[in-house]
Amino acid sequence: MNAPLDPGQRAELRAELERRREQIARPGGPMSAPERTVVVHEVLSQDADEPSQREDERAIGQALGGIERAELAEIDAALARIDADGYGLCIDCDNPIPYARLKAEPAALRCVACEARHEQALRRLA
Ligand SMILES: [Zn+2]
């Protein structure tokens, strides 16, 4: 069993969550709109000259915006859990999530084992 977070680790992870939140919430997000269009264009350039490419670029640009919004929601949920004292505990099995995992993914809600099970369940649904 892993040790629960100590107050220093918790403060560090809160700062990291707030840093990421600020990055995403900033106007234009982590990528400005023009940068995003360039990335989308590069992603699609393997299939260049498709007449529908403009449409695809718009759709992918919107999808990226959706991913940012989802990430923001996860970060907000994690910050709320820090305030409510539930942070760092797996929402499925209630065991502490290893600090190393939270360092890499401060918004993680599950331990590695439960996350793997969760993703497997999602794949079965897809
Ligand atoms: Zn778990």
PDB file of C-alpha atoms and ligand atoms in Angstrom:
ATOM      1  CA  MET A   1       0.000   0.000   0.000  1.00  0.00           C
ATOM      2  CA  ASN A   2       1.257   3.431  -0.909  1.00  0.00           C
ATOM      3  CA  ALA A   3       1.586   6.191   1.639  1.00  0.00           C
ATOM      4  CA  PRO A   4      -0.954   8.985   1.292  1.00  0.00           C
ATOM      5  CA  LEU A   5       0.306  12.363   0.111  1.00  0.00           C
ATOM      6  CA  ASP A   6       2.048  14.543   2.630  1.00  0.00           C
ATOM      7  CA  PRO A   7       1.075  18.245   2.783  1.00  0.00           C
ATOM      8  CA  GLY A   8       4.178  19.267   0.803  1.00  0.00           C
ATOM      9  CA  GLN A   9       3.419  16.873  -2.051  1.00  0.00           C
ATOM     10  CA  ARG A  10      -0.198  17.963  -2.054  1.00  0.00           C
ATOM     11  CA  ALA A  11       0.805  21.638  -2.254  1.00  0.00           C
ATOM     12  CA  GLU A  12       3.210  20.848  -5.075  1.00  0.00           C
ATOM     13  CA  LEU A  13       0.537  18.994  -7.069  1.00  0.00           C
ATOM     14  CA  ARG A  14      -1.975  21.767  -6.451  1.00  0.00           C
ATOM     15  CA  ALA A  15       0.519  24.286  -7.833  1.00  0.00           C
ATOM     16  CA  GLU A  16       1.074  22.045 -10.866  1.00  0.00           C
ATOM     17  CA  LEU A  17      -2.682  21.742 -11.474  1.00  0.00           C
ATOM     18  CA  GLU A  18      -3.081  25.500 -11.182  1.00  0.00           C
ATOM     19  CA  ARG A  19      -0.196  26.044 -13.588  1.00  0.00           C
ATOM     20  CA  ARG A  20      -1.768  23.720 -16.159  1.00  0.00           C
ATOM     21  CA  ARG A  21      -5.176  25.282 -15.631  1.00  0.00           C
ATOM     22  CA  GLU A  22      -3.775  28.743 -16.284  1.00  0.00           C
ATOM     23  CA  GLN A  23      -2.047  27.509 -19.439  1.00  0.00           C
ATOM     24  CA  ILE A  24      -5.264  26.086 -20.859  1.00  0.00           C
ATOM     25  CA  ALA A  25      -7.572  28.846 -19.645  1.00  0.00           C
ATOM     26  CA  ARG A  26      -5.390  31.579 -21.152  1.00  0.00           C
ATOM     27  CA  PRO A  27      -7.026  33.104 -24.241  1.00  0.00           C
ATOM     28  CA  GLY A  28      -6.199  30.790 -27.116  1.00  0.00           C
ATOM     29  CA  GLY A  29      -5.268  27.959 -24.752  1.00  0.00           C
ATOM     30  CA  PRO A  30      -1.872  26.208 -24.833  1.00  0.00           C
ATOM     31  CA  MET A  31      -1.867  26.707 -28.591  1.00  0.00           C
ATOM     32  CA  SER A  32      -3.065  29.927 -30.177  1.00  0.00           C
ATOM     33  CA  ALA A  33      -5.700  29.528 -32.878  1.00  0.00           C
ATOM     34  CA  PRO A  34      -3.237  30.097 -35.767  1.00  0.00           C
ATOM     35  CA  GLU A  35      -0.777  27.577 -34.267  1.00  0.00           C
ATOM     36  CA  ARG A  36      -3.569  25.076 -33.922  1.00  0.00           C
ATOM     37  CA  THR A  37      -4.516  25.467 -37.564  1.00  0.00           C
ATOM     38  CA  VAL A  38      -0.883  24.790 -38.542  1.00  0.00           C
ATOM     39  CA  VAL A  39      -0.791  21.626 -36.405  1.00  0.00           C
ATOM     40  CA  VAL A  40      -4.082  20.435 -37.858  1.00  0.00           C
ATOM     41  CA  HIS A  41      -2.824  21.178 -41.324  1.00  0.00           C
ATOM     42  CA  GLU A  42       0.325  19.126 -40.688  1.00  0.00           C
ATOM     43  CA  VAL A  43      -1.723  16.251 -39.321  1.00  0.00           C
ATOM     44  CA  LEU A  44      -3.808  16.225 -42.479  1.00  0.00           C
ATOM     45  CA  SER A  45      -1.100  16.961 -45.013  1.00  0.00           C
ATOM     46  CA  GLN A  46      -0.496  13.247 -45.634  1.00  0.00           C
ATOM     47  CA  ASP A  47      -3.867  13.225 -47.382  1.00  0.00           C
ATOM     48  CA  ALA A  48      -3.477  16.610 -49.021  1.00  0.00           C
ATOM     49  CA  ASP A  49      -5.576  17.703 -52.010  1.00  0.00           C
ATOM     50  CA  GLU A  50      -8.728  16.152 -50.642  1.00  0.00           C
ATOM     51  CA  PRO A  51     -11.629  18.492 -51.408  1.00  0.00           C
ATOM     52  CA  SER A  52     -13.007  17.916 -47.922  1.00  0.00           C
ATOM     53  CA  GLN A  53      -9.749  18.900 -46.225  1.00  0.00           C
ATOM     54  CA  ARG A  54     -10.956  22.379 -45.190  1.00  0.00           C
ATOM     55  CA  GLU A  55     -13.932  20.793 -43.480  1.00  0.00           C
ATOM     56  CA  ASP A  56     -11.665  18.279 -41.746  1.00  0.00           C
ATOM     57  CA  GLU A  57      -9.382  21.038 -40.521  1.00  0.00           C
ATOM     58  CA  ARG A  58     -12.297  22.868 -38.992  1.00  0.00           C
ATOM     59  CA  ALA A  59     -13.599  19.695 -37.368  1.00  0.00           C
ATOM     60  CA  ILE A  60     -10.217  18.749 -35.904  1.00  0.00           C
ATOM     61  CA  GLY A  61      -9.679  22.302 -34.677  1.00  0.00           C
ATOM     62  CA  GLN A  62     -12.998  22.090 -32.863  1.00  0.00           C
ATOM     63  CA  ALA A  63     -12.156  18.646 -31.496  1.00  0.00           C
ATOM     64  CA  LEU A  64      -8.889  19.993 -30.059  1.00  0.00           C
ATOM     65  CA  GLY A  65     -10.875  22.779 -28.409  1.00  0.00           C
ATOM     66  CA  GLY A  66     -13.115  20.112 -26.910  1.00  0.00           C
ATOM     67  CA  ILE A  67     -10.118  18.189 -25.566  1.00  0.00           C
ATOM     68  CA  GLU A  68      -8.876  21.358 -23.867  1.00  0.00           C
ATOM     69  CA  ARG A  69     -12.276  21.921 -22.305  1.00  0.00           C
ATOM     70  CA  ALA A  70     -12.365  18.315 -21.074  1.00  0.00           C
ATOM     71  CA  GLU A  71      -8.869  18.687 -19.607  1.00  0.00           C
ATOM     72  CA  LEU A  72      -9.919  21.885 -17.884  1.00  0.00           C
ATOM     73  CA  ALA A  73     -12.909  20.073 -16.372  1.00  0.00           C
ATOM     74  CA  GLU A  74     -10.598  17.293 -15.100  1.00  0.00           C
ATOM     75  CA  ILE A  75      -8.229  19.818 -13.559  1.00  0.00           C
ATOM     76  CA  ASP A  76     -11.126  21.640 -11.902  1.00  0.00           C
ATOM     77  CA  ALA A  77     -12.393  18.314 -10.544  1.00  0.00           C
ATOM     78  CA  ALA A  78      -8.928  17.510  -9.165  1.00  0.00           C
ATOM     79  CA  LEU A  79      -8.645  20.950  -7.530  1.00  0.00           C
ATOM     80  CA  ALA A  80     -12.096  20.495  -5.990  1.00  0.00           C
ATOM     81  CA  ARG A  81     -10.936  17.125  -4.617  1.00  0.00           C
ATOM     82  CA  ILE A  82      -7.868  18.751  -3.071  1.00  0.00           C
ATOM     83  CA  ASP A  83     -10.187  21.173  -1.278  1.00  0.00           C
ATOM     84  CA  ALA A  84     -12.542  18.346  -0.259  1.00  0.00           C
ATOM     85  CA  ASP A  85      -9.632  16.145   0.900  1.00  0.00           C
ATOM     86  CA  GLY A  86     -10.399  13.351  -1.558  1.00  0.00           C
ATOM     87  CA  TYR A  87      -7.446  14.153  -3.780  1.00  0.00           C
ATOM     88  CA  GLY A  88      -4.873  11.435  -4.403  1.00  0.00           C
ATOM     89  CA  LEU A  89      -7.303   8.604  -3.655  1.00  0.00           C
ATOM     90  CA  CYS A  90      -8.484   6.329  -6.438  1.00  0.00           C
ATOM     91  CA  ILE A  91     -12.194   6.968  -7.131  1.00  0.00           C
ATOM     92  CA  ASP A  92     -12.717   3.258  -7.804  1.00  0.00           C
ATOM     93  CA  CYS A  93     -10.828   1.417  -5.052  1.00  0.00           C
ATOM     94  CA  ASP A  94     -10.072   4.243  -2.566  1.00  0.00           C
ATOM     95  CA  ASN A  95      -6.377   3.348  -2.389  1.00  0.00           C
ATOM     96  CA  PRO A  96      -3.856   6.195  -2.535  1.00  0.00           C
ATOM     97  CA  ILE A  97      -2.643   6.970  -6.054  1.00  0.00           C
ATOM     98  CA  PRO A  98       1.190   6.795  -6.155  1.00  0.00           C
ATOM     99  CA  TYR A  99       2.833  10.207  -5.982  1.00  0.00           C
ATOM    100  CA  ALA A 100       4.894   9.437  -9.121  1.00  0.00           C
ATOM    101  CA  ARG A 101       1.696   8.902 -11.081  1.00  0.00           C
ATOM    102  CA  LEU A 102       0.206  12.163  -9.785  1.00  0.00           C
ATOM    103  CA  LYS A 103       3.418  13.988 -10.649  1.00  0.00           C
ATOM    104  CA  ALA A 104       3.055  12.843 -14.253  1.00  0.00           C
ATOM    105  CA  GLU A 105      -0.716  13.256 -14.311  1.00  0.00           C
ATOM    106  CA  PRO A 106      -1.897  15.558 -11.519  1.00  0.00           C
ATOM    107  CA  ALA A 107      -5.535  15.268 -12.620  1.00  0.00           C
ATOM    108  CA  ALA A 108      -5.499  11.428 -12.407  1.00  0.00           C
ATOM    109  CA  LEU A 109      -8.580  10.093 -10.634  1.00  0.00           C
ATOM    110  CA  ARG A 110      -7.668   6.402 -10.566  1.00  0.00           C
ATOM    111  CA  CYS A 111      -4.713   4.234  -9.596  1.00  0.00           C
ATOM    112  CA  VAL A 112      -2.911   2.509 -12.481  1.00  0.00           C
ATOM    113  CA  ALA A 113      -4.744  -0.808 -12.033  1.00  0.00           C
ATOM    114  CA  CYS A 114      -8.200   0.796 -11.968  1.00  0.00           C
ATOM    115  CA  GLU A 115      -7.336   3.113 -14.852  1.00  0.00           C
ATOM    116  CA  ALA A 116      -6.348   0.082 -16.953  1.00  0.00           C
ATOM    117  CA  ARG A 117      -9.599  -1.667 -16.042  1.00  0.00           C
ATOM    118  CA  HIS A 118     -11.553   1.502 -16.812  1.00  0.00           C
ATOM    119  CA  GLU A 119      -9.925   1.889 -20.240  1.00  0.00           C
ATOM    120  CA  GLN A 120     -10.535  -1.766 -21.035  1.00  0.00           C
ATOM    121  CA  ALA A 121     -14.211  -1.289 -20.179  1.00  0.00           C
ATOM    122  CA  LEU A 122     -14.352   1.779 -22.435  1.00  0.00           C
ATOM    123  CA  ARG A 123     -12.761  -0.175 -25.276  1.00  0.00           C
ATOM    124  CA  ARG A 124     -15.329  -2.921 -24.897  1.00  0.00           C
ATOM    125  CA  LEU A 125     -18.090  -0.315 -25.216  1.00  0.00           C
ATOM    126  CA  ALA A 126     -16.555   1.197 -28.341  1.00  0.00           C
TER     127      ALA A 126
HETATM  128 ZN    ZN B   1      -7.851   1.969  -7.883  1.00  0.00          ZN
END
